[in-house]
PDB file of C-alpha atoms in Angstrom:
ATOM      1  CA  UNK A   1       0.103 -21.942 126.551  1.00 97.00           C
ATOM      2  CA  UNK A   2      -3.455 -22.585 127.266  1.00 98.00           C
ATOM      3  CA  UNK A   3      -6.036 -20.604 125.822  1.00 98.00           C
ATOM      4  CA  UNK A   4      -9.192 -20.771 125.728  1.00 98.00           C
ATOM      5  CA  UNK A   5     -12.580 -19.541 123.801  1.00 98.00           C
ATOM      6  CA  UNK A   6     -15.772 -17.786 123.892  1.00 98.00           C
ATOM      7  CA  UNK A   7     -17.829 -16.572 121.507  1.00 96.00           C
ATOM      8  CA  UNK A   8     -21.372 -15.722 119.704  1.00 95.00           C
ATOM      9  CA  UNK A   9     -23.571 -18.802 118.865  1.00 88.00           C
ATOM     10  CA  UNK A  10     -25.396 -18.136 115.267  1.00 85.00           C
ATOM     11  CA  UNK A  11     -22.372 -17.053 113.266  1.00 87.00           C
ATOM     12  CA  UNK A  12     -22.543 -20.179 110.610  1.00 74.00           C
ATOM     13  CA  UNK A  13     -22.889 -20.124 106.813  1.00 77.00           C
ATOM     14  CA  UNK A  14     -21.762 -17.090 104.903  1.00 88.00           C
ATOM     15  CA  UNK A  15     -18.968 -14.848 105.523  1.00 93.00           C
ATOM     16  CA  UNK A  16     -18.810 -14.296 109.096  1.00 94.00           C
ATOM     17  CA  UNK A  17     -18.069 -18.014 109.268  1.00 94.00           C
ATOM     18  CA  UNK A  18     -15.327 -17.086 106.886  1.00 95.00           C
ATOM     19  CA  UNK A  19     -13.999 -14.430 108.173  1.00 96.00           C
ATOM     20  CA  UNK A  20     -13.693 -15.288 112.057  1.00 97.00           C
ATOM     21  CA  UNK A  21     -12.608 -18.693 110.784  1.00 97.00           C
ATOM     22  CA  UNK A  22      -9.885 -17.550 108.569  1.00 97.00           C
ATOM     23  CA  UNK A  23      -8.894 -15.107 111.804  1.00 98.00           C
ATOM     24  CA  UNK A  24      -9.032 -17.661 114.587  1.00 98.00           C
ATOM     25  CA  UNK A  25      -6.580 -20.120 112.351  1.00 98.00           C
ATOM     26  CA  UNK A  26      -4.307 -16.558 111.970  1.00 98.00           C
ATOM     27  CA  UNK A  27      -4.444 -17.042 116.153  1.00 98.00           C
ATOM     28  CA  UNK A  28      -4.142 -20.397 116.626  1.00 98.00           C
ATOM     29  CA  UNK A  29      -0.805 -20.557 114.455  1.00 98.00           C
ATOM     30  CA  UNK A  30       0.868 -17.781 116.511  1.00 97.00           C
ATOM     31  CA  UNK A  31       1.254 -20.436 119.322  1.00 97.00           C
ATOM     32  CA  UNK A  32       3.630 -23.674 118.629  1.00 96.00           C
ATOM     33  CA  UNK A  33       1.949 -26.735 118.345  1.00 95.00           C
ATOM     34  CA  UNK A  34       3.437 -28.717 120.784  1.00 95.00           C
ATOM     35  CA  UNK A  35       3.015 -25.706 123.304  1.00 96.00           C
ATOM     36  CA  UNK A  36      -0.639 -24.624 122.837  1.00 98.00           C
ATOM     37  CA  UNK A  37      -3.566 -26.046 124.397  1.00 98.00           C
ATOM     38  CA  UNK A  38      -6.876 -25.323 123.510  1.00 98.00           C
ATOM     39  CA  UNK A  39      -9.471 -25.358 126.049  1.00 98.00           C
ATOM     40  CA  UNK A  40     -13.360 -25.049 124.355  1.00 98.00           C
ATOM     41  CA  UNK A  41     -16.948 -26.232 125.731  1.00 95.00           C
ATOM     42  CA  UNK A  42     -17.188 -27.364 121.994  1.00 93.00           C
ATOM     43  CA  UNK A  43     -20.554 -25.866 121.101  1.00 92.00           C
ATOM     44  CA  UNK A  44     -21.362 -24.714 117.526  1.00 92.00           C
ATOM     45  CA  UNK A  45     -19.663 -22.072 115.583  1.00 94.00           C
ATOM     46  CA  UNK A  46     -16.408 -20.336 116.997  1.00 97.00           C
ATOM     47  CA  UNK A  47     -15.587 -22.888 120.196  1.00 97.00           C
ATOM     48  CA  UNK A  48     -15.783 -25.502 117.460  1.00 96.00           C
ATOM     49  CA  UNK A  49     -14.090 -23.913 114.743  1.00 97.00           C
ATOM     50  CA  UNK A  50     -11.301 -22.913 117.244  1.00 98.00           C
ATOM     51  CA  UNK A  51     -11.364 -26.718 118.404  1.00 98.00           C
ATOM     52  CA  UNK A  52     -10.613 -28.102 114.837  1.00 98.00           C
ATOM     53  CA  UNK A  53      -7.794 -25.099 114.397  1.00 98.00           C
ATOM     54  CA  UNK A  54      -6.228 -26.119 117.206  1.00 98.00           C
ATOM     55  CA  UNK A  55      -6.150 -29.827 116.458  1.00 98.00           C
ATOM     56  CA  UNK A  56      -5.373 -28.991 112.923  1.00 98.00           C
ATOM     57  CA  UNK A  57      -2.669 -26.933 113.867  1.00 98.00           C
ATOM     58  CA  UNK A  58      -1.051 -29.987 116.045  1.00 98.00           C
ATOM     59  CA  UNK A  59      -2.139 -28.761 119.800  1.00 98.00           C
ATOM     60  CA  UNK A  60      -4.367 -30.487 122.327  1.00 98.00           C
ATOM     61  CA  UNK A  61      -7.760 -29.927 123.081  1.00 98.00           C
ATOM     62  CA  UNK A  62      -9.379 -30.180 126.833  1.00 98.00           C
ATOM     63  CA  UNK A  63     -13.267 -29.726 126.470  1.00 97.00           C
ATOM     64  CA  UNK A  64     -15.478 -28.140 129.521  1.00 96.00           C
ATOM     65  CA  UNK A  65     -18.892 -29.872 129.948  1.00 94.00           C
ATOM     66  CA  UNK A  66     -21.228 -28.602 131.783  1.00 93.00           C
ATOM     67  CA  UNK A  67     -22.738 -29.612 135.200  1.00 92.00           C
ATOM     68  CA  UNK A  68     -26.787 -30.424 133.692  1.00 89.00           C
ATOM     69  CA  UNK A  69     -25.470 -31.532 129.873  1.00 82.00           C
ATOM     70  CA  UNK A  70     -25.565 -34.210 128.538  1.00 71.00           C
ATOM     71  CA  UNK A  71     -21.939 -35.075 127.762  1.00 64.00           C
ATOM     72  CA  UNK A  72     -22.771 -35.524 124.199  1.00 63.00           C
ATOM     73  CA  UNK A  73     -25.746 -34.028 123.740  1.00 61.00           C
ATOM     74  CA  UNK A  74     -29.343 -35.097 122.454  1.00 63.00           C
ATOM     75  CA  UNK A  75     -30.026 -37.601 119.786  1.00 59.00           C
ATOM     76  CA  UNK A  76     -31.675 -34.651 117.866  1.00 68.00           C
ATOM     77  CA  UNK A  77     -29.125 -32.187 118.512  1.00 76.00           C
ATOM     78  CA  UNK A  78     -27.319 -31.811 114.578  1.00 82.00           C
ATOM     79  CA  UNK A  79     -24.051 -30.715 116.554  1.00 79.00           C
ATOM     80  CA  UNK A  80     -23.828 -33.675 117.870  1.00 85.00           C
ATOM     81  CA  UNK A  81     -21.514 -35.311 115.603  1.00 90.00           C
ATOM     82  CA  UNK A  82     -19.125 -32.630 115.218  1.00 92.00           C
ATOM     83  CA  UNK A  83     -18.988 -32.290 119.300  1.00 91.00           C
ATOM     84  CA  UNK A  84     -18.766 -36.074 119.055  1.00 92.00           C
ATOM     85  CA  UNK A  85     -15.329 -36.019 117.076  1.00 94.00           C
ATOM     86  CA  UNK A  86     -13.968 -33.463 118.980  1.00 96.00           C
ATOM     87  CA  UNK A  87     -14.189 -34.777 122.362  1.00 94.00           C
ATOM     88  CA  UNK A  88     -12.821 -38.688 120.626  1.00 95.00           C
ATOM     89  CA  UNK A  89      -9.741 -35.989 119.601  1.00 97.00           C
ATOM     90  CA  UNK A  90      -9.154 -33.961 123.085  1.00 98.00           C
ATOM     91  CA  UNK A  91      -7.191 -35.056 125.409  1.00 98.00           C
ATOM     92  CA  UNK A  92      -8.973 -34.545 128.597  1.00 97.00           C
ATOM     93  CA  UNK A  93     -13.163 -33.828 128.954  1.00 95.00           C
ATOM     94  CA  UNK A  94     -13.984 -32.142 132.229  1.00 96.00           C
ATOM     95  CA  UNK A  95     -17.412 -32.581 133.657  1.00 94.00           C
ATOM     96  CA  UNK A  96     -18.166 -29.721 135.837  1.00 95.00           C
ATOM     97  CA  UNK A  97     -20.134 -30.749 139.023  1.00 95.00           C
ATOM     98  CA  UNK A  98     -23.373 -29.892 139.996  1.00 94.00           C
ATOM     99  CA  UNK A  99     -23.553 -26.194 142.157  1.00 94.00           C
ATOM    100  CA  UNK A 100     -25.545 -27.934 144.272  1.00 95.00           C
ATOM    101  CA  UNK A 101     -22.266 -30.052 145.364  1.00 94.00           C
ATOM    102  CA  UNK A 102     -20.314 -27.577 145.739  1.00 94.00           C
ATOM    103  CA  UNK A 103     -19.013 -27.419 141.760  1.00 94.00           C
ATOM    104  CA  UNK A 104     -19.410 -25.284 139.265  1.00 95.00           C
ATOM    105  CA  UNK A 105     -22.807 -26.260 138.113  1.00 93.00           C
ATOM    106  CA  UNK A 106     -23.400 -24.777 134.548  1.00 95.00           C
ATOM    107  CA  UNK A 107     -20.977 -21.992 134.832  1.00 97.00           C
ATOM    108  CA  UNK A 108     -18.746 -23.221 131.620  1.00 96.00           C
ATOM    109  CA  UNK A 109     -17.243 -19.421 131.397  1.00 97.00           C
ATOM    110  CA  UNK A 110     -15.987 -19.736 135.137  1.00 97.00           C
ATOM    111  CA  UNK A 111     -14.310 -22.733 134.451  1.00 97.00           C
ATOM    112  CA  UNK A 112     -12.679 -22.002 131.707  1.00 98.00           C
ATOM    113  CA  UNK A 113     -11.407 -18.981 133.096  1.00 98.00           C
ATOM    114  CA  UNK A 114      -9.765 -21.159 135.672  1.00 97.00           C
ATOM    115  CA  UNK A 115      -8.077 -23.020 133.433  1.00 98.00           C
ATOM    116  CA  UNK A 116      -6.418 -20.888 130.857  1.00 98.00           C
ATOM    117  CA  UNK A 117      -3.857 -18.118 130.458  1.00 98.00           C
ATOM    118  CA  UNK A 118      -5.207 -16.094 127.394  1.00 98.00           C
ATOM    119  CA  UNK A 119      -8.884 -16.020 125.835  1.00 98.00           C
ATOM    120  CA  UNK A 120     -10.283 -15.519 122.813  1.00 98.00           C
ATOM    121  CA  UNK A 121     -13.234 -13.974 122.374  1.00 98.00           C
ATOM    122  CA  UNK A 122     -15.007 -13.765 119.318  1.00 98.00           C
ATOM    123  CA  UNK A 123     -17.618 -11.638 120.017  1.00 96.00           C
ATOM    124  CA  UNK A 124     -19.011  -7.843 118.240  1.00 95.00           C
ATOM    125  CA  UNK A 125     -17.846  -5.708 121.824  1.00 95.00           C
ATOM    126  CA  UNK A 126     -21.359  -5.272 122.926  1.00 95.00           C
ATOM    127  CA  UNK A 127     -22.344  -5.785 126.675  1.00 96.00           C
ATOM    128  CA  UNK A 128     -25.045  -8.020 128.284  1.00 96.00           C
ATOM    129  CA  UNK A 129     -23.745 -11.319 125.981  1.00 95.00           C
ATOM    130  CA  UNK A 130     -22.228 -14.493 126.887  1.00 96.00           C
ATOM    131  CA  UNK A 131     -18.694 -13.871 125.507  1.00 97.00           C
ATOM    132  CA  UNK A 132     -18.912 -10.104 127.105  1.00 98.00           C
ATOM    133  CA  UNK A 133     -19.044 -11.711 130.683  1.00 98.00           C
ATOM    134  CA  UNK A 134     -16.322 -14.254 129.955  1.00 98.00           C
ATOM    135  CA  UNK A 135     -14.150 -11.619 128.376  1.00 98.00           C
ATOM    136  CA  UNK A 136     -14.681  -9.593 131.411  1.00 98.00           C
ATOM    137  CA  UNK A 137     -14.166 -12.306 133.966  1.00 98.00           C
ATOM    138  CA  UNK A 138     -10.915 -12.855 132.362  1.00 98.00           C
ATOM    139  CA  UNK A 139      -9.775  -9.303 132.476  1.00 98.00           C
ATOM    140  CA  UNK A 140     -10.564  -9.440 136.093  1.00 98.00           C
ATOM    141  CA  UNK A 141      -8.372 -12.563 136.304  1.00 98.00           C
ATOM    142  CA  UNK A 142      -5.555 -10.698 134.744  1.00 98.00           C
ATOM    143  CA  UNK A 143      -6.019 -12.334 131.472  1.00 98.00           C
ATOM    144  CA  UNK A 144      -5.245 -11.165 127.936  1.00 98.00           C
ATOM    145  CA  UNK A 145      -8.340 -11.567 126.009  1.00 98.00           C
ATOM    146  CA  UNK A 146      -7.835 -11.383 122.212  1.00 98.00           C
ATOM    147  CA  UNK A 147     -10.928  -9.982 120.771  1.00 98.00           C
ATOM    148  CA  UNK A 148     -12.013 -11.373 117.137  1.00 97.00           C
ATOM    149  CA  UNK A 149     -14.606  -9.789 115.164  1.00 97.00           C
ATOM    150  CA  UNK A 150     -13.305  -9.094 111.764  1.00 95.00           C
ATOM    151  CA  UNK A 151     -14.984  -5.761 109.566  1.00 94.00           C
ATOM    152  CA  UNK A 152     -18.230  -7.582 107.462  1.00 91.00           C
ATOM    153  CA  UNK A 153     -19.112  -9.846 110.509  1.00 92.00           C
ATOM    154  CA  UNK A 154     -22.952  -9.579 111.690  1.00 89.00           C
ATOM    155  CA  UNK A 155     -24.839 -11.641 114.189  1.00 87.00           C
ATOM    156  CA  UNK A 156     -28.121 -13.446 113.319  1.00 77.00           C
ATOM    157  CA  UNK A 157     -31.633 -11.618 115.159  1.00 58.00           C
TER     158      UNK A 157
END
């Protein structure tokens, strides 16, 4: 099973972090290990935290960069690390191309689309966000989208 994730940057330290941790791992160990696949651009906060459940859990991880990134990001960037271990850990990193060839470009949600046969979204249902266009170009695929946001979560700004 592949599945893949999308979700609201800004949800680290304090109990959101908790919470949508403690339900992606609920997720994640739903699927067998040797059957699940876990397909995540690897930014901060839920793609990453999905990432290490996944990995802890025993399944493989594929990670989506996109077109105009830098595969591991900046020397500044304090992600870096973390995004670092993750891709040493996946089993396959795919580099969209640029849209200017023909590829994706920077359109990570697309792609992942493409690639998976569930999603997870963690994301608080309202429209005009990041993970509410992924969630909805999966439903269009025919996708089930599993939709995390547990009672106590809040979004930063």
């Amino acid at each position: 099973m592949r599945v893949g994730i999308t979700g609201h940057q800004g949800l680290s330290g304090g109990i959101t972090e908790m919470l949508v941790r403690g339900d992606l791992w609920k997720l994640v160990t739903t699927f067998g290990p040797y059957e699940l696949v876990g397909v995540t651009c690897a930014d901060e906060g839920p793609d990453s935290w999905f990432a290490r459940s996944v990995l802890d859990h025993g399944g493989k991880l594929e990670i989506i960069v996109p077109a105009s990134a830098s595969v591991v990001g900046s020397a500044d960037d304090r992600h870096r690390p973390t995004r670092l271990a993750l891709m040493n850990e996946a089993n396959a990193v795919h580099r969209l191309a640029a849209a200017e060839r023909g590829g994706l470009g920077d359109d990570t949600g697309r792609a992942l689309v493409g690639m998976i046969d569930e999603l997870i979204a963690v994301w608080d249902g309202e429209p005009g966000s990041e993970p509410a266009r992924v969630a909805a170009l999966a439903q269009e695929a025919g996708l089930f989208v599993h939709r995390i946001w547990p009672a106590g979560c809040e979004r930063e700004g």
